[in-house]
Short mmCIF file of C-alpha atoms in Angstrom, two decimals:
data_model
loop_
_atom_site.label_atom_id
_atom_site.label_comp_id
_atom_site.label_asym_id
_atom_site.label_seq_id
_atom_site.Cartn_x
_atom_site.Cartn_y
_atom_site.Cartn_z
CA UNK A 1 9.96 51.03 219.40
CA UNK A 2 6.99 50.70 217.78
CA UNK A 3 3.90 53.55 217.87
CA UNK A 4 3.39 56.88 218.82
CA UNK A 5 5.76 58.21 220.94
CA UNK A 6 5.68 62.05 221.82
CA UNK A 7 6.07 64.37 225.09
CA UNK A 8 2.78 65.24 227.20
CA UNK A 9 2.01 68.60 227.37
CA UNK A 10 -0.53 67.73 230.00
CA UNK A 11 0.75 67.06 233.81
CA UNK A 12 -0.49 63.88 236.01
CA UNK A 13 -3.47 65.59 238.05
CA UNK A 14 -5.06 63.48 241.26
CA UNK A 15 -8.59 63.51 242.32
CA UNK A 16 -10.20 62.04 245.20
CA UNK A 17 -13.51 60.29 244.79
CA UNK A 18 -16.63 61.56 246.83
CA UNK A 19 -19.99 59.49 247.45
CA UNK A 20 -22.65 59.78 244.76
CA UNK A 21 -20.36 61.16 241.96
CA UNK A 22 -20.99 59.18 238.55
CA UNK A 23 -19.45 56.15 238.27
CA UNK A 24 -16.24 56.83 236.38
CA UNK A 25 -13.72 53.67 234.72
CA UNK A 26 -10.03 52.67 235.21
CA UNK A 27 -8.33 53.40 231.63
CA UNK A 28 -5.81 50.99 231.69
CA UNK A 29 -7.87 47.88 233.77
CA UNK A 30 -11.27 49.48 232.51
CA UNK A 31 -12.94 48.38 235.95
CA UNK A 32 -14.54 51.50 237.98
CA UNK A 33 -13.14 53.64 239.99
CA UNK A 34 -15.21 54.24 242.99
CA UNK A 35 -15.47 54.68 246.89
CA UNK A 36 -12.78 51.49 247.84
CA UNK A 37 -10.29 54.03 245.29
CA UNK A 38 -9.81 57.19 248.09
CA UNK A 39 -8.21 58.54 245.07
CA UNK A 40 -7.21 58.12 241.19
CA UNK A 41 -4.60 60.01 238.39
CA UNK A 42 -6.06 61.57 235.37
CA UNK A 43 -3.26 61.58 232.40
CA UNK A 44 -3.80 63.02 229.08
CA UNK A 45 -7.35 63.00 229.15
CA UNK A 46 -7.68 59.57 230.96
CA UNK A 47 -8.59 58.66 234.16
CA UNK A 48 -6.21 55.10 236.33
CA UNK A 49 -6.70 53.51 239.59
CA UNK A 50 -3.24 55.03 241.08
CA UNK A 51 -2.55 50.86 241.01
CA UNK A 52 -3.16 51.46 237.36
CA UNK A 53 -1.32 54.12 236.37
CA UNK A 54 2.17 52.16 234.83
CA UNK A 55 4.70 52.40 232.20
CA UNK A 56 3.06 51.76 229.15
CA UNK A 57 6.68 49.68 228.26
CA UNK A 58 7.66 48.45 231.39
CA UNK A 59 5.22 48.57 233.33
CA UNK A 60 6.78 50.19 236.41
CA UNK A 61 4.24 52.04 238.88
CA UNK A 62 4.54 55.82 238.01
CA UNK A 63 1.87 57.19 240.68
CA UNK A 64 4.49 57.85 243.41
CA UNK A 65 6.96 59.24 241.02
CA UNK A 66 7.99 63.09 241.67
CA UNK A 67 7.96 63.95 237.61
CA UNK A 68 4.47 65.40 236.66
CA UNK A 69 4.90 65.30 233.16
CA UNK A 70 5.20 61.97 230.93
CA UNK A 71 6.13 60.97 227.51
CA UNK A 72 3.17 59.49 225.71
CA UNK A 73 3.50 55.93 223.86
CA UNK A 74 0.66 54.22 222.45
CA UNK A 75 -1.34 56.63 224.28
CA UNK A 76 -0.04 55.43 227.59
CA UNK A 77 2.68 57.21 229.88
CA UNK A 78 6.17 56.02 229.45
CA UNK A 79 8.98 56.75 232.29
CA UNK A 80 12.13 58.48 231.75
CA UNK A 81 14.41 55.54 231.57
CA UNK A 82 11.93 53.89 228.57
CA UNK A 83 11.80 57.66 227.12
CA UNK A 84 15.45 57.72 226.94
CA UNK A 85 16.13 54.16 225.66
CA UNK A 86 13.34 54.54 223.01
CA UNK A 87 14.42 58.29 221.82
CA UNK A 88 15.30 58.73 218.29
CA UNK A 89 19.22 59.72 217.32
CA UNK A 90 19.19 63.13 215.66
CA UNK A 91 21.02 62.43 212.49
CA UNK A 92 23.15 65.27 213.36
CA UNK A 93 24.32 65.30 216.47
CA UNK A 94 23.92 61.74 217.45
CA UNK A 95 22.32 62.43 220.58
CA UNK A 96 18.53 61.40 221.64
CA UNK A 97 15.69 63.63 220.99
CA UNK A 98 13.91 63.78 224.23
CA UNK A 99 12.06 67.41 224.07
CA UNK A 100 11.12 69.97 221.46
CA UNK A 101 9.95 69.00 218.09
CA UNK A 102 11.40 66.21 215.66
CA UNK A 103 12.10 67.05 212.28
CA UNK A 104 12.58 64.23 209.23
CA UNK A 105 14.51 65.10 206.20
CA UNK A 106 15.66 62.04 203.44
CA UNK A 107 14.41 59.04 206.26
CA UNK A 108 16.70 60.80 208.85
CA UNK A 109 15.63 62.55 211.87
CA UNK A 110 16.93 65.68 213.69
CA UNK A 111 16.37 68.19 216.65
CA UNK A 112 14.41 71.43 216.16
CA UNK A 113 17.69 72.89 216.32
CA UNK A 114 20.00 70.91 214.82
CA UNK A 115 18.78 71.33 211.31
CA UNK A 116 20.41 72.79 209.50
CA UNK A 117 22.50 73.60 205.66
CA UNK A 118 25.38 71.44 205.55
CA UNK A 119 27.12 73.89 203.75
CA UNK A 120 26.69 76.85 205.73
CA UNK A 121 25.12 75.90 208.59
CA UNK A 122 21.74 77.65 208.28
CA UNK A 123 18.78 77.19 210.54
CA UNK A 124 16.43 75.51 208.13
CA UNK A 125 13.45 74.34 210.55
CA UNK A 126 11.17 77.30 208.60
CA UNK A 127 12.46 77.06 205.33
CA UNK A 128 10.20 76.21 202.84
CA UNK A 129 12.56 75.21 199.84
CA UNK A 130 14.70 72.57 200.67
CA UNK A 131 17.53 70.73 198.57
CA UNK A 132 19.71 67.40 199.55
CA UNK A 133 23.35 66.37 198.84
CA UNK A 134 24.63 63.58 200.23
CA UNK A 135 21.75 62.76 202.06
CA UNK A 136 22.14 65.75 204.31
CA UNK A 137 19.70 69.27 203.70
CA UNK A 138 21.41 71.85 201.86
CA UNK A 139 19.74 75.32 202.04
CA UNK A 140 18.72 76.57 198.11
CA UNK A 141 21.33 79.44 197.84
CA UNK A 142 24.41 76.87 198.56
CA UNK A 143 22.90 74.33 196.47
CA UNK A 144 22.44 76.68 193.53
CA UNK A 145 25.67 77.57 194.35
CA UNK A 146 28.01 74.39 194.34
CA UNK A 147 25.58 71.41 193.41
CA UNK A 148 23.28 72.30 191.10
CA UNK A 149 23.64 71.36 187.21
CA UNK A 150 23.47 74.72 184.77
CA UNK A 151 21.04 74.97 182.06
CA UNK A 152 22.59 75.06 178.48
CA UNK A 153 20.75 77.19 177.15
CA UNK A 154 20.68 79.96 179.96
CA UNK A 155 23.23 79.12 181.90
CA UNK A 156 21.90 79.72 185.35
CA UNK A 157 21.38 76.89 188.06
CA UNK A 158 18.57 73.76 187.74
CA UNK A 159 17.23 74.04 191.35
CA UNK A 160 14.31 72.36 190.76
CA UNK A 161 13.60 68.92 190.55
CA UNK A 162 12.06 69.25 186.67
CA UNK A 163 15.75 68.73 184.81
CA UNK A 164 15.28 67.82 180.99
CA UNK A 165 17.81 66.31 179.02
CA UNK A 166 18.99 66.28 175.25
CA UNK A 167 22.47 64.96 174.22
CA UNK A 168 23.76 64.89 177.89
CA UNK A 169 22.57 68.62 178.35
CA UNK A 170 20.65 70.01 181.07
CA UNK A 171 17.94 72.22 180.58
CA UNK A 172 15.53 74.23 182.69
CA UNK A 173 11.83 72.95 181.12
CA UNK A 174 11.26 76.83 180.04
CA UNK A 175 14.62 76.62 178.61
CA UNK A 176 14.11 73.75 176.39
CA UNK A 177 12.98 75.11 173.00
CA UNK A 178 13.50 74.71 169.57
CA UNK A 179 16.91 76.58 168.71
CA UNK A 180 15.01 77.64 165.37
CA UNK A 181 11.53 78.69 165.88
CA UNK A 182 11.64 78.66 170.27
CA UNK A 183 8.95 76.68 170.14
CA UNK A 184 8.64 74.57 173.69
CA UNK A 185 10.08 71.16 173.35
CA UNK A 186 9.29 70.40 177.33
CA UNK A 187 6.19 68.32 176.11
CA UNK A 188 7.25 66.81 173.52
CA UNK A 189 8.04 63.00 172.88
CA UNK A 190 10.19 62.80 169.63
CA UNK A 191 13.25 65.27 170.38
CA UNK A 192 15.64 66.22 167.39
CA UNK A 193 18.68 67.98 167.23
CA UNK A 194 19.95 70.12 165.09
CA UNK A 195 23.87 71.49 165.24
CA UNK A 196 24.13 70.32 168.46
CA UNK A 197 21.08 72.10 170.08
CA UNK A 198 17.28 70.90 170.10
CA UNK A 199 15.10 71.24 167.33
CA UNK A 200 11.13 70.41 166.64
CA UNK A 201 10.29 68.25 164.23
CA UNK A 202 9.17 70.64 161.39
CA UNK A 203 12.36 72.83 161.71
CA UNK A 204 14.49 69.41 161.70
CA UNK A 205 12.72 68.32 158.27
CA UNK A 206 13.12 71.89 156.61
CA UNK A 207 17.28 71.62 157.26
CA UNK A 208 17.49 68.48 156.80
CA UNK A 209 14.91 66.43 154.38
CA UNK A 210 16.16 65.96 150.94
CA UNK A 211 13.89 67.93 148.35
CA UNK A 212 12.21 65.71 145.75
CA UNK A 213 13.49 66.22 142.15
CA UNK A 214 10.18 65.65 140.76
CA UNK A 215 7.61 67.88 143.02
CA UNK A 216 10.44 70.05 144.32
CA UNK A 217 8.72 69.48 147.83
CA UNK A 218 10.54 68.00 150.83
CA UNK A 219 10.64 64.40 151.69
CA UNK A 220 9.84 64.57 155.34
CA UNK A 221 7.92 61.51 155.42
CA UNK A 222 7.90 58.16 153.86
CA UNK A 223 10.30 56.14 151.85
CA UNK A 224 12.63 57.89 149.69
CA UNK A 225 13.88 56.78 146.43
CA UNK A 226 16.84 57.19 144.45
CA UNK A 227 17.38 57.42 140.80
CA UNK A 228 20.99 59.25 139.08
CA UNK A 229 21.66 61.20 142.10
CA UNK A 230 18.43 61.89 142.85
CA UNK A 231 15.79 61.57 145.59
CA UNK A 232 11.63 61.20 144.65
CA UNK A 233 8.80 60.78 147.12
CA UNK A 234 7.43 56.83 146.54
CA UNK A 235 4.37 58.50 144.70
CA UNK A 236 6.00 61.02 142.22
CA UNK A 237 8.57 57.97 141.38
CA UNK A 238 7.10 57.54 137.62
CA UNK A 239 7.82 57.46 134.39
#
């Protein structure tokens, strides 16, 4: 079904029409409603001929009907046989969701009630934090618990969506600094790595750059050259 589709929280209300009232229109056939209509239903803020006043799917006459209070599609009323063949499945329980709010989690939708940590079974309709596995919500404590990758460097759960990444290893992005100076890495493009853990660039080039045998300095940049065993910058390379 296509469109809005919700319950009224408004009841069907009738009115009778009396002689030199204003002129007031049919919502559904937009003609006027006047002394030749002894009466007319007023529905969610809209006024029918009681002719008028119809299934907004299939069009079945719903002013004799004994039920007060419609479901609302495309702004019209909708019986209870349309309500209940248009109903969306709760994910959960497989049955239609005919009152009471209508929660969606992951493109799946579920009863007020009915949604809830598919670990532990938690009421999560108020929860603000909310984690998925398979597809289905999983409260924060059991996903911290069983799901969630641990940081390398502190070794407590990634809850967050934020996970960065060096050599297959997961790290919290507050986590993620330099094992030499802890300097944050979390922003940083060109990632090195140093005895297995991360490393900035200047602590990288001051373990690892070869130290020119002319200058003494280190070669952290540019081509290196090689003469008898050992290594020059390009410009103290000379004679």
């Amino acid at each position: 079904m296509h469109g809005k589709f919700q319950l009224s929280t408004q009841d069907t209300t009738r009115t009778k029409f009396f002689v030199n009232q204003p002129v007031s229109y049919c919502s559904k056939c937009t003609s006027s409603i006047d002394q030749n209509h002894q009466s007319n239903i007023r529905f969610n803020n809209r006024l029918y001929h009681t002719n008028c006043f119809t299934c907004g799917i299939c069009h079945k006459n719903l002013s004799d009907s004994t039920n007060t209070n419609f479901a609302i599609h495309n702004n019209e009323p909708i019986c209870a046989q349309c309500k209940q063949a248009n109903a969306k499945i709760c994910y959960a329980c497989q049955k239609p969701i005919l009152t009471g709010g209508l929660i969606t989690f992951d493109t799946n939708v579920y009863h007020d009630d009915c949604f809830r940590c598919s670990q532990c079974q938690k009421l999560l309709t108020y929860e603000t934090t909310l984690n998925k596995h398979n597809s289905k919500p999983c409260c924060a404590a059991c996903y911290d618990k069983k799901f969630a990758p641990q940081c390398s460097q502190c070794l407590k759960p990634i809850s967050t969506d934020k996970i960065l990444t060096c050599d297959t290893k997961k790290y919290h992005p507050d986590c993620f600094r330099c094992d030499q100076c802890n300097r944050s890495l979390a922003d940083e493009k060109d990632l090195y790595e140093y005895n297995s853990k991360p490393c900035c660039y200047q602590c990288y080039n001051q373990r690892t750059a070869p130290e020119c045998a002319k200058c003494h300095k280190l070669i952290s940049v540019g081509k290196i050259l090689k003469w008898n065993e050992n290594k020059y910058h390009e410009d103290c390379f000379r004679c």
